[in-house]
Amino acid sequence: DMLTTGQRHAFVTKYHASAKVTEDGAKLLSMDVEVYNNGGSALDLSGPVADRALFHIDNVYMFPSLRVEVVACKTAQAPHTAYRGFGGPQGMVVTEHVLEHLAVVCGVHMDKMRRDNMYKDG
C-alpha cells in the first residue's frame, strides 16, 4: 500500500549564499536557491506545494538579495500529495540549513546568526 499511496514531497536544493563577517557577528547578504520538488508520476498538488515552499523559503530572515527558482519534477514514483505544511516546512528547512552552513563558515554561533538576521519591526 505504501508504494502506491501518495507521500510527502521530497525536495533537493542547490544554493549559493553569502554573509559578511562583522565585529558583532555576521550579516546575511544574499541567497540564490534552486529547489527541485519530487512530484511523482502526476502533477496532483505539486504546483501549490512548490508555490508554498517558495513563499516560505526566507523563513524569518532578511536577505537583502534573494533569488529562488522552484521546479516540480515528474518522476517514476507514485504521485506525491500535500500534507499539513503543504510545502511550507520544506521551504523553511532550506534556509535553516543555509544559515547553519554560513554560521560554521563565518565562525559565528548559530543562535547569534539567527537572531542578528531576523526581520525587524518597522
PDB file of C-alpha atoms in Angstrom, residues 17-57:
ATOM      1  CA  ALA A  17      24.692  32.130  -0.165  1.00  0.00           C
ATOM      2  CA  SER A  18      26.865  34.860   1.303  1.00  0.00           C
ATOM      3  CA  ALA A  19      27.280  36.697   4.576  1.00  0.00           C
ATOM      4  CA  LYS A  20      29.592  39.452   5.753  1.00  0.00           C
ATOM      5  CA  VAL A  21      31.552  38.884   8.963  1.00  0.00           C
ATOM      6  CA  THR A  22      31.355  41.925  11.254  1.00  0.00           C
ATOM      7  CA  GLU A  23      32.683  42.756  14.718  1.00  0.00           C
ATOM      8  CA  ASP A  24      29.311  41.742  16.122  1.00  0.00           C
ATOM      9  CA  GLY A  25      28.772  38.514  14.162  1.00  0.00           C
ATOM     10  CA  ALA A  26      27.672  38.070  10.555  1.00  0.00           C
ATOM     11  CA  LYS A  27      25.050  39.718   8.335  1.00  0.00           C
ATOM     12  CA  LEU A  28      23.338  37.895   5.503  1.00  0.00           C
ATOM     13  CA  LEU A  29      24.000  39.342   2.055  1.00  0.00           C
ATOM     14  CA  SER A  30      22.434  37.029  -0.498  1.00  0.00           C
ATOM     15  CA  MET A  31      20.931  33.646  -1.282  1.00  0.00           C
ATOM     16  CA  ASP A  32      20.361  32.091  -4.699  1.00  0.00           C
ATOM     17  CA  VAL A  33      18.382  28.830  -4.483  1.00  0.00           C
ATOM     18  CA  GLU A  34      17.208  26.177  -6.927  1.00  0.00           C
ATOM     19  CA  VAL A  35      14.595  23.856  -5.402  1.00  0.00           C
ATOM     20  CA  TYR A  36      13.530  20.610  -7.076  1.00  0.00           C
ATOM     21  CA  ASN A  37      10.240  19.167  -5.839  1.00  0.00           C
ATOM     22  CA  ASN A  38       9.641  15.425  -6.425  1.00  0.00           C
ATOM     23  CA  GLY A  39       6.043  15.391  -7.611  1.00  0.00           C
ATOM     24  CA  GLY A  40       5.865  11.723  -8.567  1.00  0.00           C
ATOM     25  CA  SER A  41       4.187  10.487 -11.746  1.00  0.00           C
ATOM     26  CA  ALA A  42       1.319  13.021 -11.797  1.00  0.00           C
ATOM     27  CA  LEU A  43       1.081  16.719 -11.013  1.00  0.00           C
ATOM     28  CA  ASP A  44      -1.584  16.371  -8.283  1.00  0.00           C
ATOM     29  CA  LEU A  45      -0.800  19.195  -5.792  1.00  0.00           C
ATOM     30  CA  SER A  46       2.888  19.571  -6.681  1.00  0.00           C
ATOM     31  CA  GLY A  47       2.404  23.079  -8.113  1.00  0.00           C
ATOM     32  CA  PRO A  48       0.761  24.527  -4.995  1.00  0.00           C
ATOM     33  CA  VAL A  49       3.291  22.713  -2.766  1.00  0.00           C
ATOM     34  CA  ALA A  50       6.120  24.280  -4.791  1.00  0.00           C
ATOM     35  CA  ASP A  51       4.462  27.716  -4.512  1.00  0.00           C
ATOM     36  CA  ARG A  52       4.112  27.422  -0.749  1.00  0.00           C
ATOM     37  CA  ALA A  53       7.770  26.406  -0.409  1.00  0.00           C
ATOM     38  CA  LEU A  54       8.693  29.483  -2.446  1.00  0.00           C
ATOM     39  CA  PHE A  55       6.624  31.807  -0.246  1.00  0.00           C
ATOM     40  CA  HIS A  56       8.174  30.424   2.966  1.00  0.00           C
ATOM     41  CA  ILE A  57      11.777  29.969   1.897  1.00  0.00           C
TER      42      ILE A  57
END
